Every structure is written in C-alpha cells, then in structure tokens.
Amino acid sequence: IAQAVANWAGALVGPGITPVSRHPDEATRRALSDYFARWCDDADAEGRTDFQGLQAIAARSLVVSGEAIAIRTDRQGPPRLRLIDSALLDDAKTDGQSIFAGVECDPDGRSLAFHILPEHPAAAGNYQMAQRVPADSVLHVFQPLAPGQLRGVSWLAPVILSASDFDQYCDALLMSAKVAAMHAGFIVDSNGAGGGDPYDSDMPSMEPGTLVRLPFGQDIKFNSPAQLQQADAFLKHGLRQMAAGLGLPTHLLDGDLSGANYSSLRAGLLPFRQRVEQIQYGTIVPQFLAPIWRDVITYGVQCGDIDAPDFEIDPASYLRADWLPPKPMQVDPAKDVQATVAEIDAGLTSRRKAVAERGWDVDELDEELAAEDRRPAKESEV
C-alpha cells in the first residue's frame, strides 16, 4: 500500500507540474514565468519545502485521505501555502441547511467557508471549537465522484479490508513455515523410570533441535492441517485484486516485472496514464494550481513587481497559464524522442510545450544552446 501511494503521487505530479504563461507577448510571458519561479522557492509558509514539494504532499494526501487542504496566508508579503491534515476539517460541524461536514455552502453549492479545528481531534488537551475560515483563503482539493459532493473519499477505501485480509494471510503463512521448521525429538521412557509430568512448566519448550523426555506410557501426536497448495497463485490474485481497486497496474503495486514485456507494460500503462491526466487536468489544476497562479500574479501586479497589464491586450491573459505535467518516463526513450519530433513536425504540439514537459523553460534552453554555439568560435579565435 505504501508503494501504491508513492507511485500514485509520483504519477500525478512527479517532480512538479510546470506552468507556462499564455500571455501573447514574449517578454511579458517570460517576466511572468520568472516571477512565479522565484515565488516557488518560498511557497511553503512553514519553510520546509518549495512549491514542487507542496504538490507532492498534496498529491499524497489526495490519495490517502481523499482530499488535500491548503490555507493561503499573506503575512508581510506574497501569498504562501500551508498544508493541513484533512482531519482538521470538522466532520461534526453540520447544521443540515448550509453546513455539511465542516463545509459551508451557498444555495448554488459554492463553498463559502470551511470550519477548521485548531488542533488534531486525536491530540491530548482541551477540545477547541472549529474556526470559520473564508473559502477564498482555502484550497480544497478532491476528486468529485458524484454531483453535490463536498468532501473527498480516500482512494484506499476500496481495498482497505482486502489489504487487511491479505496481511493476515501472509502472517498465517509465515507462522505455518515457522511451525514446520520446528523439528523436535521425543524420548519415550520404555522402563517407566523417568516419571514427571510432560506438561510441567519446568519442561523445555518445543524449539528446533530440542529433545524432550516423555514418561513411560505417554506419547504425543500433532495435528497435520492441510496446507494451501496454491499459496503463490492466491497471493498473486490478491495483489491483482488490490491493484485493480487502487486503479494501478499490478507492477506499480508489487514491483513484480517477471512476466512483463514491452507490449504488456505499454498496454497496462496507457489506460493508467489516461486516468492520471484526467485527475491532473480535472482536479489538481483547477482546484490547486490555477488559483495560486492567479493569486501570485495578482499580488505581483498590485505591488509593482510586474508591469501593469496593457489594456490593448486582454488583461485576463496575465492570469492564464498552461500547466504541463512532466512527461512520463518511457521504456524506450529513443522511440519517445522520435515520436515527439514527429508531433512537432506535424504541428500537433509546439516546441515550447514539448520542452516544458521535460521541466525546462524553452527560452532558457535556447539561450544555453546559443551559448554552446558561440563557445567553439571563441576557443578557435584564442
């Protein structure tokens, strides 16, 4: 399960989803990207990681808890994000009219506020009432599965009972192996001179290599429970069942690639990547990434760090960005590069997007390539 959670989080955000401004002017687009990149280094209000790290924590919380909650703070500077445990959203806060499980909504279903506990419900100490936090200060990320849904559901819910049974079965197999490894010998006193109670507490316990003396006329027998002859097949079936419940290819759960080949890996990864993209663009981008881009750029314009919008150009273009997840790693990188080149030549994608998917900025890449082209010329002149 730990590996499944890690692989889901890695597939959703990887090293970080990168924004590319949609402003039509190249200089402005570069200025917006540079400003946001500088903000990313100090995005964490607690100072433990950067914006890419916050994405990874939010993705993990999305899988484990079914939702991720970030509070936007703006104390003495640009907005910062502080991720909190979803258990702090007060489930008991419900009035049956506008507040449900800690979420306060208007008649149209839009979130107005969140009722957040000051400390974890399991923490020792006096109980404190939940505090009402306006919705414009909270980013609530969850995958909506039904109309009117207000809270997220853990992605582990379909497999939690199966995982518990699987763990108990593994423990039972291990105990069976331990008992089978205990080869003990029993000495029967045919003359009846030994005496003593074989079940006396002073008698040695049955351990590997133990010789236990039994009194005359007494013997010992063990039951021989039938062992499951297809334990390996049963274990693999249990893992496949949990992988299906988690929406993962089996090898991303158990790490077993013994029966895999290029075709089978590709057939398993294609629908999984389709599901990943659906969550990225339908949940993570609109609920988490796009709002913080708008907040950061708006703050930059208001404080003068970014030039004010030119109203001859649509001012809203400042607030638009394409969020490009890192390109999935391929089994055959050479074929992947050839496919990308073919897409660019056919006009199916742009070079800027192809470069951004690899986590780079196309303008910075062009500058580095130009510098590389100039270096041999300088060396020849010397």
Short mmCIF file of C-alpha atoms in Angstrom, two decimals:
data_model
loop_
_atom_site.label_atom_id
_atom_site.label_comp_id
_atom_site.label_asym_id
_atom_site.label_seq_id
_atom_site.Cartn_x
_atom_site.Cartn_y
_atom_site.Cartn_z
CA ILE A 1 0.00 0.00 0.00
CA ALA A 2 2.88 2.36 0.80
CA GLN A 3 4.34 1.70 -2.64
CA ALA A 4 0.95 2.22 -4.27
CA VAL A 5 0.54 5.61 -2.58
CA ALA A 6 4.07 6.66 -3.57
CA ASN A 7 3.55 5.60 -7.19
CA TRP A 8 0.19 7.38 -7.41
CA ALA A 9 1.72 10.59 -6.03
CA GLY A 10 4.66 10.28 -8.42
CA ALA A 11 2.39 9.74 -11.40
CA LEU A 12 0.17 12.72 -10.53
CA VAL A 13 2.83 15.40 -10.05
CA GLY A 14 6.27 13.80 -10.46
CA PRO A 15 8.95 16.41 -9.77
CA GLY A 16 6.34 19.14 -10.20
CA ILE A 17 3.77 20.38 -12.72
CA THR A 18 5.18 23.39 -14.58
CA PRO A 19 3.18 26.49 -15.62
CA VAL A 20 3.61 28.21 -18.98
CA SER A 21 2.05 31.65 -19.27
CA ARG A 22 -0.47 32.11 -22.09
CA HIS A 23 0.23 35.84 -22.49
CA PRO A 24 0.73 36.68 -26.20
CA ASP A 25 3.75 38.95 -25.64
CA GLU A 26 7.02 37.01 -25.32
CA ALA A 27 8.74 39.48 -22.95
CA THR A 28 5.71 39.61 -20.64
CA ARG A 29 5.37 35.87 -20.76
CA ARG A 30 9.00 35.50 -19.73
CA ALA A 31 8.58 38.04 -16.90
CA LEU A 32 5.52 36.23 -15.53
CA SER A 33 7.25 32.85 -15.62
CA ASP A 34 10.37 34.21 -13.92
CA TYR A 35 8.33 35.89 -11.18
CA PHE A 36 6.36 32.74 -10.45
CA ALA A 37 9.54 30.63 -10.48
CA ARG A 38 11.07 32.89 -7.83
CA TRP A 39 7.90 32.62 -5.76
CA CYS A 40 8.02 28.80 -5.93
CA ASP A 41 11.16 28.71 -3.79
CA ASP A 42 9.32 30.36 -0.86
CA ALA A 43 5.83 28.96 -1.45
CA ASP A 44 5.73 26.91 1.75
CA ALA A 45 4.56 29.01 4.71
CA GLU A 46 6.30 26.57 7.07
CA GLY A 47 9.58 26.80 5.15
CA ARG A 48 10.13 23.05 4.80
CA THR A 49 9.92 22.67 1.02
CA ASP A 50 9.11 24.55 -2.18
CA PHE A 51 6.06 24.62 -4.44
CA GLN A 52 7.03 21.37 -6.14
CA GLY A 53 7.31 19.72 -2.73
CA LEU A 54 3.89 21.05 -1.77
CA GLN A 55 2.46 19.47 -4.90
CA ALA A 56 3.87 16.10 -3.87
CA ILE A 57 2.46 16.39 -0.33
CA ALA A 58 -0.94 17.43 -1.68
CA ALA A 59 -0.97 14.51 -4.13
CA ARG A 60 -0.14 12.04 -1.36
CA SER A 61 -2.89 13.48 0.85
CA LEU A 62 -5.30 13.26 -2.07
CA VAL A 63 -4.63 9.52 -2.35
CA VAL A 64 -4.56 8.66 1.37
CA SER A 65 -7.26 10.97 2.72
CA GLY A 66 -9.20 11.62 -0.46
CA GLU A 67 -8.64 15.38 -0.15
CA ALA A 68 -5.89 17.93 0.38
CA ILE A 69 -6.39 21.24 2.18
CA ALA A 70 -4.08 24.25 1.86
CA ILE A 71 -4.56 27.54 3.66
CA ARG A 72 -3.38 30.66 1.84
CA THR A 73 -1.53 33.13 4.04
CA ASP A 74 -0.30 36.59 3.03
CA ARG A 75 1.50 37.85 6.09
CA GLN A 76 4.03 40.53 5.14
CA GLY A 77 4.49 39.50 1.56
CA PRO A 78 3.15 37.40 -1.28
CA PRO A 79 0.72 34.55 -0.64
CA ARG A 80 2.09 31.42 0.97
CA LEU A 81 0.57 27.95 1.31
CA ARG A 82 0.27 25.88 4.49
CA LEU A 83 -0.97 22.34 4.00
CA ILE A 84 -3.00 20.91 6.88
CA ASP A 85 -4.33 17.48 7.76
CA SER A 86 -7.79 16.89 6.29
CA ALA A 87 -8.86 15.58 9.73
CA LEU A 88 -8.81 19.22 10.91
CA LEU A 89 -11.86 19.92 8.76
CA ASP A 90 -14.57 19.40 11.38
CA ASP A 91 -16.77 16.48 10.28
CA ALA A 92 -19.15 17.09 13.16
CA LYS A 93 -19.93 20.63 12.04
CA THR A 94 -23.27 20.11 10.30
CA ASP A 95 -26.49 22.06 10.62
CA GLY A 96 -28.48 20.35 7.85
CA GLN A 97 -29.04 23.62 5.98
CA SER A 98 -25.83 25.26 4.77
CA ILE A 99 -23.03 23.46 6.63
CA PHE A 100 -22.20 19.84 5.88
CA ALA A 101 -19.21 18.00 7.38
CA GLY A 102 -17.38 21.27 8.03
CA VAL A 103 -18.06 22.84 4.61
CA GLU A 104 -20.37 25.86 4.45
CA CYS A 105 -22.08 26.38 1.08
CA ASP A 106 -24.41 28.84 -0.58
CA PRO A 107 -27.70 27.74 -2.22
CA ASP A 108 -25.86 27.13 -5.51
CA GLY A 109 -23.43 24.71 -3.88
CA ARG A 110 -20.39 27.01 -3.90
CA SER A 111 -18.16 26.84 -0.84
CA LEU A 112 -18.42 29.93 1.36
CA ALA A 113 -16.25 28.87 4.30
CA PHE A 114 -14.56 25.92 5.97
CA HIS A 115 -14.80 25.10 9.68
CA ILE A 116 -11.30 24.05 10.71
CA LEU A 117 -10.20 22.77 14.10
CA PRO A 118 -7.17 24.48 15.71
CA GLU A 119 -5.59 21.11 16.56
CA HIS A 120 -5.95 17.48 15.57
CA PRO A 121 -9.02 15.78 17.10
CA ALA A 122 -6.81 12.97 18.47
CA ALA A 123 -4.42 15.38 20.20
CA ALA A 124 -4.44 15.42 24.00
CA GLY A 125 -5.81 18.54 25.63
CA ASN A 126 -8.99 20.52 25.88
CA TYR A 127 -11.36 20.43 22.93
CA GLN A 128 -11.49 23.70 20.98
CA MET A 129 -14.26 24.84 18.70
CA ALA A 130 -13.70 24.91 14.97
CA GLN A 131 -12.83 28.26 13.43
CA ARG A 132 -14.63 29.58 10.38
CA VAL A 133 -12.16 30.29 7.56
CA PRO A 134 -13.46 32.04 4.41
CA ALA A 135 -13.31 29.96 1.25
CA ASP A 136 -11.10 32.48 -0.57
CA SER A 137 -8.31 31.60 1.90
CA VAL A 138 -8.59 27.82 1.45
CA LEU A 139 -7.72 25.49 -1.40
CA HIS A 140 -9.80 22.32 -1.03
CA VAL A 141 -8.65 19.65 -3.49
CA PHE A 142 -10.60 16.43 -4.01
CA GLN A 143 -11.80 14.34 -6.91
CA PRO A 144 -15.58 14.79 -7.28
CA LEU A 145 -17.23 11.45 -7.95
CA ALA A 146 -20.89 12.48 -7.72
CA PRO A 147 -22.98 15.66 -8.09
CA GLY A 148 -23.13 17.74 -4.93
CA GLN A 149 -20.12 16.04 -3.32
CA LEU A 150 -18.46 18.27 -0.69
CA ARG A 151 -15.74 16.04 0.80
CA GLY A 152 -13.25 13.63 -0.69
CA VAL A 153 -13.16 9.84 -0.30
CA SER A 154 -9.90 8.01 0.37
CA TRP A 155 -8.63 6.19 -2.69
CA LEU A 156 -7.67 3.34 -0.36
CA ALA A 157 -11.29 2.73 0.68
CA PRO A 158 -11.99 0.00 -1.94
CA VAL A 159 -9.03 -2.13 -0.81
CA ILE A 160 -8.57 -1.45 2.90
CA LEU A 161 -10.41 -4.63 4.00
CA SER A 162 -8.75 -6.73 1.31
CA ALA A 163 -5.36 -5.40 2.36
CA SER A 164 -6.06 -6.36 5.98
CA ASP A 165 -7.09 -9.89 4.99
CA PHE A 166 -4.05 -10.18 2.74
CA ASP A 167 -1.76 -9.13 5.57
CA GLN A 168 -3.33 -11.67 7.94
CA TYR A 169 -2.95 -14.40 5.32
CA CYS A 170 0.75 -13.57 4.91
CA ASP A 171 1.17 -13.73 8.70
CA ALA A 172 -0.55 -17.12 8.75
CA LEU A 173 1.76 -18.46 6.03
CA LEU A 174 4.77 -17.20 7.95
CA MET A 175 3.61 -18.82 11.18
CA SER A 176 2.95 -22.08 9.33
CA ALA A 177 6.50 -22.01 7.97
CA LYS A 178 7.89 -21.36 11.45
CA VAL A 179 5.97 -24.29 12.95
CA ALA A 180 7.02 -26.58 10.09
CA ALA A 181 10.66 -25.66 10.76
CA MET A 182 10.48 -26.89 14.38
CA HIS A 183 11.91 -30.40 14.17
CA ALA A 184 11.86 -31.66 17.74
CA GLY A 185 12.62 -35.14 19.09
CA PHE A 186 10.68 -37.01 21.82
CA ILE A 187 12.24 -39.72 24.00
CA VAL A 188 9.79 -42.27 25.42
CA ASP A 189 10.93 -43.98 28.66
CA SER A 190 10.09 -47.64 27.99
CA ASN A 191 11.10 -48.71 31.52
CA GLY A 192 8.95 -46.13 33.22
CA ALA A 193 11.81 -44.79 35.27
CA GLY A 194 11.63 -41.18 34.09
CA GLY A 195 8.46 -40.02 35.83
CA GLY A 196 7.35 -36.45 35.87
CA ASP A 197 4.64 -34.53 34.09
CA PRO A 198 5.44 -33.85 30.42
CA TYR A 199 3.42 -30.62 30.65
CA ASP A 200 5.25 -29.35 33.72
CA SER A 201 6.40 -25.75 33.38
CA ASP A 202 9.95 -26.92 34.09
CA MET A 203 9.98 -29.00 30.95
CA PRO A 204 11.70 -27.34 27.94
CA SER A 205 9.52 -25.76 25.27
CA MET A 206 9.47 -27.14 21.76
CA GLU A 207 12.23 -25.43 19.82
CA PRO A 208 14.28 -26.58 16.83
CA GLY A 209 16.63 -29.34 17.92
CA THR A 210 15.02 -29.89 21.33
CA LEU A 211 14.95 -33.41 22.84
CA VAL A 212 12.05 -33.83 25.26
CA ARG A 213 11.86 -36.90 27.53
CA LEU A 214 8.36 -38.36 27.94
CA PRO A 215 7.39 -40.67 30.84
CA PHE A 216 6.57 -44.33 30.25
CA GLY A 217 3.27 -44.97 28.56
CA GLN A 218 2.85 -41.44 27.23
CA ASP A 219 3.14 -40.34 23.65
CA ILE A 220 2.49 -37.15 21.75
CA LYS A 221 0.66 -36.55 18.49
CA PHE A 222 0.29 -33.47 16.35
CA ASN A 223 -2.48 -32.50 14.06
CA SER A 224 -1.49 -32.12 10.42
CA PRO A 225 -3.57 -29.31 8.95
CA ALA A 226 -3.78 -29.30 5.20
CA GLN A 227 -1.58 -26.60 3.69
CA LEU A 228 -2.79 -24.46 0.84
CA GLN A 229 -1.10 -25.95 -2.18
CA GLN A 230 -1.52 -22.85 -4.38
CA ALA A 231 -0.39 -20.17 -1.95
CA ASP A 232 1.70 -18.34 -4.56
CA ALA A 233 -1.19 -18.14 -7.03
CA PHE A 234 -3.51 -16.97 -4.26
CA LEU A 235 -1.06 -14.23 -3.22
CA LYS A 236 -0.73 -13.00 -6.80
CA HIS A 237 -4.51 -12.98 -7.20
CA GLY A 238 -4.83 -10.90 -4.01
CA LEU A 239 -2.28 -8.40 -5.27
CA ARG A 240 -4.04 -8.11 -8.64
CA GLN A 241 -7.33 -7.54 -6.84
CA MET A 242 -5.84 -4.71 -4.73
CA ALA A 243 -4.14 -3.18 -7.77
CA ALA A 244 -7.48 -3.09 -9.60
CA GLY A 245 -9.14 -1.46 -6.60
CA LEU A 246 -6.40 1.18 -6.46
CA GLY A 247 -6.54 1.81 -10.21
CA LEU A 248 -2.87 0.88 -10.67
CA PRO A 249 -1.10 -1.53 -12.98
CA THR A 250 -0.11 -4.53 -10.85
CA HIS A 251 3.63 -3.93 -11.16
CA LEU A 252 3.22 -0.48 -9.59
CA LEU A 253 1.83 -2.20 -6.50
CA ASP A 254 4.03 -5.29 -6.09
CA GLY A 255 7.05 -4.29 -8.21
CA ASP A 256 7.00 -7.68 -9.97
CA LEU A 257 8.11 -7.44 -13.61
CA SER A 258 8.97 -11.10 -14.06
CA GLY A 259 6.15 -11.73 -16.54
CA ALA A 260 6.18 -8.31 -18.21
CA ASN A 261 7.38 -7.31 -21.66
CA TYR A 262 7.30 -4.11 -23.71
CA SER A 263 3.82 -4.74 -25.12
CA SER A 264 2.24 -5.75 -21.81
CA LEU A 265 3.77 -2.78 -19.99
CA ARG A 266 2.54 -0.39 -22.65
CA ALA A 267 -0.95 -1.93 -22.64
CA GLY A 268 -1.13 -1.54 -18.86
CA LEU A 269 0.31 1.96 -18.69
CA LEU A 270 -1.78 3.61 -21.43
CA PRO A 271 -5.16 3.48 -19.61
CA PHE A 272 -3.42 4.33 -16.33
CA ARG A 273 -1.85 7.46 -17.84
CA GLN A 274 -5.22 8.41 -19.29
CA ARG A 275 -6.68 8.24 -15.78
CA VAL A 276 -3.74 10.26 -14.41
CA GLU A 277 -4.29 13.02 -16.98
CA GLN A 278 -7.99 13.10 -16.16
CA ILE A 279 -7.19 13.77 -12.49
CA GLN A 280 -4.43 16.25 -13.29
CA TYR A 281 -6.49 18.45 -15.59
CA GLY A 282 -9.88 17.87 -13.96
CA THR A 283 -8.90 18.15 -10.29
CA ILE A 284 -5.36 19.27 -9.46
CA VAL A 285 -5.05 22.11 -11.99
CA PRO A 286 -8.44 23.85 -11.48
CA GLN A 287 -8.59 23.33 -7.70
CA PHE A 288 -4.96 23.81 -6.67
CA LEU A 289 -2.56 25.11 -9.33
CA ALA A 290 -4.57 27.65 -11.33
CA PRO A 291 -5.89 29.54 -8.24
CA ILE A 292 -2.42 30.01 -6.78
CA TRP A 293 -1.07 31.25 -10.14
CA ARG A 294 -3.80 33.88 -10.20
CA ASP A 295 -3.06 34.91 -6.61
CA VAL A 296 0.70 35.20 -7.13
CA ILE A 297 0.47 37.13 -10.41
CA THR A 298 -2.22 39.45 -9.00
CA TYR A 299 -0.01 40.21 -6.00
CA GLY A 300 2.96 40.89 -8.30
CA VAL A 301 0.95 43.41 -10.34
CA GLN A 302 -0.51 45.09 -7.26
CA CYS A 303 2.86 45.54 -5.54
CA GLY A 304 4.60 46.71 -8.71
CA ASP A 305 6.92 43.75 -9.20
CA ILE A 306 5.19 43.04 -12.52
CA ASP A 307 4.33 45.74 -15.04
CA ALA A 308 0.66 46.65 -15.11
CA PRO A 309 -1.37 45.00 -17.89
CA ASP A 310 -1.58 46.70 -21.25
CA PHE A 311 -5.29 47.10 -21.81
CA GLU A 312 -4.82 46.91 -25.57
CA ILE A 313 -4.16 43.26 -24.83
CA ASP A 314 -6.64 41.20 -22.85
CA PRO A 315 -5.62 41.79 -19.17
CA ALA A 316 -7.01 38.38 -18.27
CA SER A 317 -4.17 36.81 -20.25
CA TYR A 318 -1.94 37.61 -17.26
CA LEU A 319 -3.96 35.14 -15.20
CA ARG A 320 -3.98 32.29 -17.70
CA ALA A 321 -1.37 29.58 -17.81
CA ASP A 322 -0.98 26.12 -19.26
CA TRP A 323 0.06 23.59 -16.64
CA LEU A 324 2.24 20.90 -18.15
CA PRO A 325 2.93 17.78 -16.10
CA PRO A 326 6.34 16.15 -16.54
CA LYS A 327 6.47 13.77 -19.45
CA PRO A 328 6.12 10.14 -18.28
CA MET A 329 9.31 8.13 -18.44
CA GLN A 330 9.31 5.74 -21.37
CA VAL A 331 10.54 2.19 -21.63
CA ASP A 332 12.28 3.09 -24.89
CA PRO A 333 13.47 6.77 -24.75
CA ALA A 334 14.70 6.75 -28.36
CA LYS A 335 11.23 5.95 -29.69
CA ASP A 336 9.76 8.61 -27.41
CA VAL A 337 12.07 11.31 -28.81
CA GLN A 338 11.25 10.25 -32.36
CA ALA A 339 7.53 10.48 -31.57
CA THR A 340 7.93 13.97 -30.06
CA VAL A 341 9.88 15.19 -33.10
CA ALA A 342 7.20 13.77 -35.38
CA GLU A 343 4.46 15.56 -33.41
CA ILE A 344 6.31 18.89 -33.66
CA ASP A 345 6.92 18.43 -37.40
CA ALA A 346 3.25 17.54 -37.94
CA GLY A 347 2.06 20.59 -35.99
CA LEU A 348 0.38 18.50 -33.30
CA THR A 349 2.30 20.22 -30.48
CA SER A 350 4.66 23.14 -30.03
CA ARG A 351 8.32 23.05 -29.16
CA ARG A 352 7.60 25.18 -26.10
CA LYS A 353 5.18 22.59 -24.70
CA ALA A 354 7.48 19.70 -25.54
CA VAL A 355 10.34 21.39 -23.68
CA ALA A 356 8.13 22.37 -20.72
CA GLU A 357 7.01 18.74 -20.33
CA ARG A 358 10.64 17.92 -19.58
CA GLY A 359 10.73 20.54 -16.82
CA TRP A 360 12.71 23.18 -18.74
CA ASP A 361 11.95 26.68 -19.99
CA VAL A 362 12.28 26.96 -23.76
CA ASP A 363 13.77 30.48 -23.59
CA GLU A 364 16.44 29.37 -21.14
CA LEU A 365 17.14 26.33 -23.28
CA ASP A 366 17.57 28.50 -26.38
CA GLU A 367 19.99 30.76 -24.51
CA GLU A 368 22.05 27.76 -23.41
CA LEU A 369 22.12 26.36 -26.94
CA ALA A 370 23.15 29.74 -28.33
CA ALA A 371 25.92 29.94 -25.73
CA GLU A 372 27.09 26.47 -26.72
CA ASP A 373 27.20 27.54 -30.37
CA ARG A 374 29.30 30.60 -29.55
CA ARG A 375 31.82 28.77 -27.35
CA PRO A 376 33.70 26.88 -30.14
CA ALA A 377 34.06 30.11 -32.11
CA LYS A 378 35.69 31.89 -29.14
CA GLU A 379 38.01 28.96 -28.49
CA SER A 380 39.14 28.94 -32.16
CA GLU A 381 39.90 32.67 -32.03
CA VAL A 382 42.07 32.16 -28.95
#
